Amino acid sequence: MEISLSEEQILLKNSVERFVERDYEFSLRRELAKSDEGFSKELWLKFSELGWLGLTMPEKYGGLDGSLVDSVVLMEALGRGLVLEPVLSSVLLGANLLKRVGSSFQQKNLIPKVIDGSLLLSFAFSERQSRYSLSNVEMTARRSENGYVLDGMKSLVLHGDTADKIIVSVRQEGDYSNKDGISLFIVDREAEGVIRRPYPTVDGLRAADIEFKGVSVTEKNLLGKEGKAYLVIEDVIDEACIAICGEAIGVMDAIMNSTLEYIKSREQFGVSIGSFQVLQHRAVDMFNALELSRAMVFRAADTVGSSDDRNNRAKAASAVKVQIGRAGKLIGQQAIQLHGGMGMTEEMSVSHYFKRLTMITALFGDADYHLKRYTSLGQ
Amino acid sequence: MELKLSSQEKEFREDIRKFMGNSLPEEIRHKVEMGLKLEKDDYVIWQKIVGERGWLAPGWPKEYGGTGWSPIERHIYNEEMALASAPRIMPFGVNMVGPVIIAFGNETQKQYYLPRILSSEDWWCQGYSESGSGSDLAALNTRATRDGDHYIVNGAKTWTSFAQYADMMFCLVRTSTEGKKQAGISFLLIDMKSSGIEVRPIITMDGGDEINDVLFEDVRVPITNLVGEENHGWEYAKFLLGHERTWTADIGASRKQIKKVREIASKELVDGKPLLEDPTFQIKISEVEIELLALESVLMQVLEAESAGKPPGPEASLLKLRGTEIQQEITELLFEAIGNYAHPFVKEALDAGWNEEPIGPDYAASIAPRYFNYRKTTIYGGSSEIQKNIIAKAVLGL
C-alpha cells in the first residue's frame, strides 16, 4: 500500500533511499559503529548539504520549513539503512527545542550551525528514577549571583558523548507530579563540572550518562521561560516519538524484505521453507502489522504536526508508540525465528535491525507506558 | 498452588538447599546471579562438586550412577539448583549422550564414557545441525566412510555450543546414501583433539561466542566409537531429542528468573513507587507464573511416566515448546522492568573481572543481551515449528 506523498516528499524519499543504498552499506555501518565517534562526521556534512538537517527548521535560518510528515519520510528511509548519525538527538530533539522556545539570539546563533552540521546538540531529560516520565526531574538549578548552578544526573543522553551542547531539564519547584517548575538550560560540553560517562547502546548507537556537578550557567543559557518547560518537552518528545516510529517503519520494511528473501531461498525437506503454509501465514501477520503501522504513523505525523489540540496530539503520539511497540515486537521476533540460527548471528544484518527495532519500542516509553498515557488522556 | 510435598520430600528439599548453601562457591554463585560470563572452569568446578556428592546425573539408572530419586525429587533438585544461582549442569554429557550410551552403547563404551561424564573429565558437545540441515536434520551431509578399523569423517557441523571447550563430540554422520535419508545416519563419538578438526566461533547478536562451526577434514575416528549399529543413528538421535526436550523446559530456571523480575521491579520506580506495585506489571508477572504452573503440572506427569519406565513420547515437545516460550517471556519482563537501562551495552561489563562502576543499576547489564540471546531457545533443539509438527503428526494423527 502506498502512502500518498507530495512531489517534494517523493524526491526526498528517493534521495535518502539512494544514499542509503549506495553510500551506507551494512559493512560501512559496522565500521562506523566501532569508530571513536560512532558515526561519520563526513557523512554528517553530506546530510547537511542534502538539506536533511534543516528539513524542519525555519527558512530564515537556512532550513526548509518542512513538516513532521517530512521528518517521517526522512527517518523511514534512514531506518532502512540503520543510519547511526545523530539526526534524532541533534535535530529532532535539540534543534526542535530551540525552534520552539529559543530566544531569537539563541536561534540565530545555534540553529544555522545545526543545519550546516558544525554544531551537535543533545537533549538530557531522563534520570535514573524518572523512567519514562517527563515531569520526573530531580536535577536542580539554584539561582546564583551570575545566573544558575546546575546539579544532578541525566541518563541515556542520546549521542551525549559527541554533542557540543547539551540541553538539560531541571526542576526548580515542586515534585514529579507538578508540570510547573521545570526549566531548560543549554550547557556547553566543556563547561566545568560536566562529567560524561559515554557508552555504546545495544543497537550500535552511542549515549552517555552525564553528571552535572555545580555547573555554572548564566541567564543566557536559559532556554524558554523559567519553570514553564514541561509543555515544550512533551511536544518535542511526542514529535520525536513519531519520528522514531517512522524510523521503525523503515527498519521493519528492511526486516520484512530480508525475511521474505530468506524463506523463499532457504530449502529444507526439499522445498523452500516459504512454501509452508504456517510460515506464509506468519509472514502475512508480519506484513499486516507493518502496513497498519505505516499507515498509522503517517496519519499521526500529520495530526501531531498540525493539530491545535494538545490532547489530540498527545493521544496520536501515544497511540502510534503502542502500535509500533506491538508491531515491532512481532515483526522483530518473528524475523529472527524465521531466519533460524542465521538470525541469531552478528554477521547477518537482520539481527542488527532487530536490535534497533527493539530499542525503538522502548525509547521514550514502551507500549505499556503509552497505553496508560493514551488511556489517561480520556476516551 | 504449591507442589504438594510429603514431609520426606520437604526434608529432601532442605537437604538440597543446605548442600547448595554449603557447596556452591560464592564467586561462581555471584556470576550466575548477576548474569556474568562463566568460564569453562566455573562449570567444571561446580560439576565436580556435584559429581562428588553423587548428584550429577540423577536421571540415570542407579547402577550407572543415578540417584534413584522420584520424579518429584528430581524436580525439586533442579529447582533448588536454579534458585541457588548454581551454573546449569552442561546437558551434553549428562542429559544427552549419557542416556544414549546407557540405552544403546556397548559394555566397553559404558564403562569408559559414563564414569568420565560423572567426573566431568570429558566435556561433550553435540554435532547435529549443519548449514544445510537445520529443521530438516535428517538431510545431514557430514560423511563418514569406512577405512579399515576407522571411519574417515568429512564435513561441517554448525551451531555447536561450547565446542571450544569440548573434549568429545557425539555426532550424527552419514554412512549411507541408500534408501530414506534417515536410514543412512550413524551416531559417532569423536575425540575433539583428533587432527583435522577446526572449531570456529560464531558471534551471536548479544555479543556472545558460545556457538561454533566445527569443520572436519579427513578426521579418523575408530570404529569402536560407533554407538549401536551403523545406519541406525537416527533412532538414537530421536531418543536423545526426547530427553533433551524434557530438560529444556527448565522450570526451575524460569522460577528463579521470575523471582529476579520481582526483585528488580521492587527497586525500579514509577513516579516514586516501585514498579512491582504497578497493577499492569503485576498482572504480567501473574500471567507468566500461571503459564509456568501449568507447564510444571505437565512436567510432573511426564517425569512420573518416565520413572514408571515409559520414556518421554512426542508430548515432550509440549515441554520444549512452552518452556522456551515462557523463558522468552520472562526475558521480556526483565527488559521492560529496567526501562532506560536496557539501552547501554558494555560487553566487558559481563566479565567477572570488570572493575568499573556499572552504568545504572548493577543488575541491568546482562538483561538486554539475555533477551536477545534467548531468542535462540525457540530455534534450537528443534524449532517451535518442528515441535508443533511433531505434536500434529505423532499425537493428533494429522
Short mmCIF file of N, CA, C and O in Angstrom, two decimals, chain A residues 131-198:
data_model
loop_
_atom_site.label_atom_id
_atom_site.label_comp_id
_atom_site.label_asym_id
_atom_site.label_seq_id
_atom_site.Cartn_x
_atom_site.Cartn_y
_atom_site.Cartn_z
N ARG A 131 12.30 6.94 34.81
CA ARG A 131 11.73 6.01 33.86
C ARG A 131 11.28 6.79 32.63
O ARG A 131 12.09 7.49 32.06
N TYR A 132 10.00 6.75 32.25
CA TYR A 132 9.60 7.44 31.03
C TYR A 132 8.88 8.76 31.30
O TYR A 132 8.45 9.43 30.37
N SER A 133 8.74 9.09 32.58
CA SER A 133 8.02 10.32 32.90
C SER A 133 8.85 11.55 32.56
O SER A 133 10.04 11.61 32.87
N LEU A 134 8.23 12.53 31.93
CA LEU A 134 8.96 13.73 31.54
C LEU A 134 8.95 14.78 32.65
O LEU A 134 9.72 15.73 32.63
N SER A 135 8.03 14.62 33.61
CA SER A 135 7.97 15.60 34.69
C SER A 135 8.77 15.16 35.91
O SER A 135 8.96 15.90 36.86
N ASN A 136 9.24 13.90 35.87
CA ASN A 136 10.01 13.38 36.99
C ASN A 136 11.47 13.83 36.86
O ASN A 136 12.33 13.10 36.38
N VAL A 137 11.70 15.05 37.27
CA VAL A 137 13.03 15.66 37.12
C VAL A 137 13.55 16.02 38.51
O VAL A 137 12.87 16.74 39.25
N GLU A 138 14.71 15.51 38.85
CA GLU A 138 15.27 15.84 40.16
C GLU A 138 16.49 16.75 40.07
O GLU A 138 16.91 17.34 41.05
N MET A 139 17.05 16.85 38.88
CA MET A 139 18.19 17.75 38.71
C MET A 139 17.73 19.17 39.03
O MET A 139 16.61 19.56 38.71
N THR A 140 18.63 19.92 39.67
CA THR A 140 18.22 21.24 40.15
C THR A 140 19.00 22.38 39.49
O THR A 140 20.09 22.16 38.95
N ALA A 141 18.42 23.57 39.54
CA ALA A 141 19.13 24.79 39.14
C ALA A 141 18.92 25.81 40.25
O ALA A 141 17.78 26.22 40.51
N ARG A 142 19.98 26.15 40.93
CA ARG A 142 19.91 27.15 42.00
C ARG A 142 20.31 28.50 41.43
O ARG A 142 21.27 28.59 40.66
N ARG A 143 19.60 29.52 41.85
CA ARG A 143 20.00 30.88 41.47
C ARG A 143 21.35 31.19 42.09
O ARG A 143 21.61 30.83 43.24
N SER A 144 22.21 31.84 41.35
CA SER A 144 23.48 32.29 41.92
C SER A 144 23.66 33.75 41.52
O SER A 144 22.81 34.33 40.84
N GLU A 145 24.76 34.30 41.91
CA GLU A 145 24.99 35.70 41.61
C GLU A 145 24.96 35.98 40.11
O GLU A 145 24.35 36.92 39.63
N ASN A 146 25.66 35.09 39.38
CA ASN A 146 25.80 35.35 37.95
C ASN A 146 24.79 34.60 37.10
O ASN A 146 24.85 34.64 35.87
N GLY A 147 23.93 33.84 37.71
CA GLY A 147 22.97 33.06 36.92
C GLY A 147 22.44 31.89 37.72
O GLY A 147 21.71 32.06 38.69
N TYR A 148 22.87 30.69 37.32
CA TYR A 148 22.37 29.48 37.97
C TYR A 148 23.50 28.48 38.16
O TYR A 148 24.47 28.49 37.42
N VAL A 149 23.29 27.61 39.14
CA VAL A 149 24.21 26.48 39.32
C VAL A 149 23.41 25.19 39.19
O VAL A 149 22.39 25.00 39.87
N LEU A 150 23.84 24.34 38.27
CA LEU A 150 23.10 23.10 37.98
C LEU A 150 23.74 21.91 38.70
O LEU A 150 24.97 21.76 38.69
N ASP A 151 22.87 21.06 39.27
CA ASP A 151 23.35 19.84 39.92
C ASP A 151 22.41 18.70 39.63
O ASP A 151 21.20 18.84 39.76
N GLY A 152 22.99 17.55 39.25
CA GLY A 152 22.15 16.37 39.05
C GLY A 152 22.74 15.42 38.03
O GLY A 152 23.84 15.64 37.51
N MET A 153 22.00 14.33 37.79
CA MET A 153 22.45 13.26 36.90
C MET A 153 21.42 13.06 35.81
O MET A 153 20.22 13.05 36.08
N LYS A 154 21.88 12.89 34.59
CA LYS A 154 20.97 12.56 33.50
C LYS A 154 21.40 11.23 32.91
O LYS A 154 22.59 10.93 32.80
N SER A 155 20.42 10.43 32.54
CA SER A 155 20.76 9.12 31.98
C SER A 155 20.30 9.03 30.53
O SER A 155 19.39 9.75 30.10
N LEU A 156 20.92 8.11 29.83
CA LEU A 156 20.61 7.82 28.44
C LEU A 156 20.46 9.11 27.61
O LEU A 156 19.44 9.36 26.99
N VAL A 157 21.52 9.92 27.65
CA VAL A 157 21.55 11.12 26.81
C VAL A 157 22.04 10.67 25.44
O VAL A 157 23.22 10.32 25.27
N LEU A 158 21.13 10.63 24.47
CA LEU A 158 21.46 10.10 23.15
C LEU A 158 22.55 10.96 22.51
O LEU A 158 22.42 12.18 22.45
N HIS A 159 23.59 10.31 22.06
CA HIS A 159 24.76 11.00 21.49
C HIS A 159 25.32 12.06 22.43
O HIS A 159 25.95 13.02 21.98
N GLY A 160 25.12 11.85 23.70
CA GLY A 160 25.64 12.79 24.70
C GLY A 160 27.15 12.79 24.76
O GLY A 160 27.76 13.68 25.36
N ASP A 161 27.78 11.78 24.15
CA ASP A 161 29.24 11.72 24.16
C ASP A 161 29.86 12.70 23.17
O ASP A 161 30.92 13.26 23.42
N THR A 162 29.18 12.93 22.04
CA THR A 162 29.79 13.77 21.00
C THR A 162 29.14 15.14 20.88
O THR A 162 29.65 15.99 20.15
N ALA A 163 28.02 15.36 21.58
CA ALA A 163 27.31 16.63 21.42
C ALA A 163 28.16 17.79 21.91
O ALA A 163 28.85 17.69 22.93
N ASP A 164 28.08 18.91 21.17
CA ASP A 164 28.81 20.12 21.58
C ASP A 164 28.06 20.85 22.68
O ASP A 164 28.65 21.47 23.54
N LYS A 165 26.74 20.80 22.60
CA LYS A 165 25.93 21.44 23.63
C LYS A 165 24.82 20.48 24.06
O LYS A 165 24.26 19.75 23.24
N ILE A 166 24.56 20.51 25.35
CA ILE A 166 23.54 19.62 25.89
C ILE A 166 22.41 20.49 26.45
O ILE A 166 22.66 21.40 27.24
N ILE A 167 21.21 20.20 26.00
CA ILE A 167 20.06 20.90 26.59
C ILE A 167 19.53 20.02 27.71
O ILE A 167 19.30 18.83 27.52
N VAL A 168 19.39 20.60 28.87
CA VAL A 168 19.12 19.78 30.04
C VAL A 168 17.87 20.30 30.76
O VAL A 168 17.63 21.50 30.84
N SER A 169 17.07 19.35 31.25
CA SER A 169 15.88 19.76 32.01
C SER A 169 16.20 19.75 33.50
O SER A 169 16.90 18.87 33.98
N VAL A 170 15.70 20.76 34.20
CA VAL A 170 15.93 20.84 35.65
C VAL A 170 14.62 21.19 36.34
O VAL A 170 13.71 21.73 35.72
N ARG A 171 14.56 20.84 37.61
CA ARG A 171 13.37 21.22 38.38
C ARG A 171 13.75 22.30 39.37
O ARG A 171 14.71 22.18 40.11
N GLN A 172 12.98 23.38 39.37
CA GLN A 172 13.26 24.46 40.31
C GLN A 172 12.21 24.53 41.41
O GLN A 172 12.45 25.11 42.46
N GLU A 173 11.05 23.92 41.16
CA GLU A 173 9.97 23.93 42.15
C GLU A 173 9.13 22.68 42.00
O GLU A 173 9.00 22.16 40.89
N GLY A 174 8.49 22.27 43.09
CA GLY A 174 7.53 21.19 43.03
C GLY A 174 8.19 19.82 42.96
O GLY A 174 9.41 19.71 43.08
N ASP A 175 7.35 18.78 42.76
CA ASP A 175 7.92 17.44 42.62
C ASP A 175 7.43 16.82 41.31
O ASP A 175 6.87 17.51 40.47
N TYR A 176 7.65 15.49 41.18
CA TYR A 176 7.42 14.86 39.89
C TYR A 176 5.97 14.98 39.39
O TYR A 176 5.70 14.80 38.22
N SER A 177 5.05 15.28 40.31
CA SER A 177 3.66 15.36 39.88
C SER A 177 3.31 16.75 39.34
O SER A 177 2.24 16.95 38.79
N ASN A 178 4.22 17.70 39.49
CA ASN A 178 3.95 19.07 39.01
C ASN A 178 4.51 19.29 37.62
O ASN A 178 5.67 19.02 37.37
N LYS A 179 3.67 19.83 36.78
CA LYS A 179 4.16 20.17 35.45
C LYS A 179 4.87 21.53 35.48
O LYS A 179 5.73 21.78 34.65
N ASP A 180 4.49 22.35 36.44
CA ASP A 180 5.20 23.62 36.57
C ASP A 180 6.51 23.42 37.32
O ASP A 180 6.64 22.49 38.11
N GLY A 181 7.43 24.32 37.09
CA GLY A 181 8.67 24.27 37.86
C GLY A 181 9.84 23.65 37.13
O GLY A 181 10.93 23.53 37.68
N ILE A 182 9.61 23.25 35.87
CA ILE A 182 10.71 22.64 35.10
C ILE A 182 11.25 23.68 34.11
O ILE A 182 10.49 24.39 33.46
N SER A 183 12.58 23.76 34.04
CA SER A 183 13.22 24.69 33.10
C SER A 183 14.23 23.95 32.24
O SER A 183 14.62 22.83 32.56
N LEU A 184 14.63 24.62 31.17
CA LEU A 184 15.66 24.05 30.29
C LEU A 184 16.87 24.97 30.25
O LEU A 184 16.72 26.20 30.23
N PHE A 185 18.04 24.38 30.23
CA PHE A 185 19.28 25.15 30.09
C PHE A 185 20.13 24.54 28.99
O PHE A 185 20.10 23.32 28.78
N ILE A 186 20.88 25.41 28.34
CA ILE A 186 21.84 24.94 27.34
C ILE A 186 23.22 24.94 27.99
O ILE A 186 23.67 25.96 28.50
N VAL A 187 23.85 23.77 27.99
CA VAL A 187 25.14 23.64 28.66
C VAL A 187 26.21 23.24 27.65
O VAL A 187 25.99 22.36 26.82
N ASP A 188 27.35 23.89 27.74
CA ASP A 188 28.48 23.57 26.87
C ASP A 188 29.13 22.26 27.26
O ASP A 188 29.24 21.97 28.44
N ARG A 189 29.62 21.53 26.27
CA ARG A 189 30.26 20.26 26.60
C ARG A 189 31.48 20.47 27.49
O ARG A 189 31.83 19.62 28.29
N GLU A 190 32.14 21.64 27.31
CA GLU A 190 33.38 21.88 28.05
C GLU A 190 33.14 22.52 29.41
O GLU A 190 34.09 22.75 30.15
N ALA A 191 31.90 22.84 29.73
CA ALA A 191 31.64 23.54 30.99
C ALA A 191 32.19 22.75 32.18
O ALA A 191 32.16 21.52 32.19
N GLU A 192 32.70 23.49 33.16
CA GLU A 192 33.28 22.81 34.30
C GLU A 192 32.19 22.11 35.11
O GLU A 192 31.12 22.68 35.35
N GLY A 193 32.48 20.88 35.49
CA GLY A 193 31.52 20.13 36.28
C GLY A 193 30.64 19.20 35.46
O GLY A 193 29.80 18.50 36.01
N VAL A 194 30.85 19.18 34.13
CA VAL A 194 30.09 18.23 33.28
C VAL A 194 30.93 16.96 33.17
O VAL A 194 32.02 16.98 32.62
N ILE A 195 30.40 15.89 33.73
CA ILE A 195 31.16 14.63 33.72
C ILE A 195 30.37 13.60 32.93
O ILE A 195 29.27 13.21 33.31
N ARG A 196 30.96 13.19 31.83
CA ARG A 196 30.24 12.26 30.95
C ARG A 196 30.67 10.83 31.19
O ARG A 196 31.85 10.56 31.38
N ARG A 197 29.72 9.95 31.10
CA ARG A 197 30.03 8.52 31.09
C ARG A 197 29.47 7.97 29.80
O ARG A 197 28.31 7.60 29.71
N PRO A 198 30.30 7.98 28.74
CA PRO A 198 29.79 7.56 27.44
C PRO A 198 29.72 6.03 27.32
O PRO A 198 30.48 5.32 27.99
#
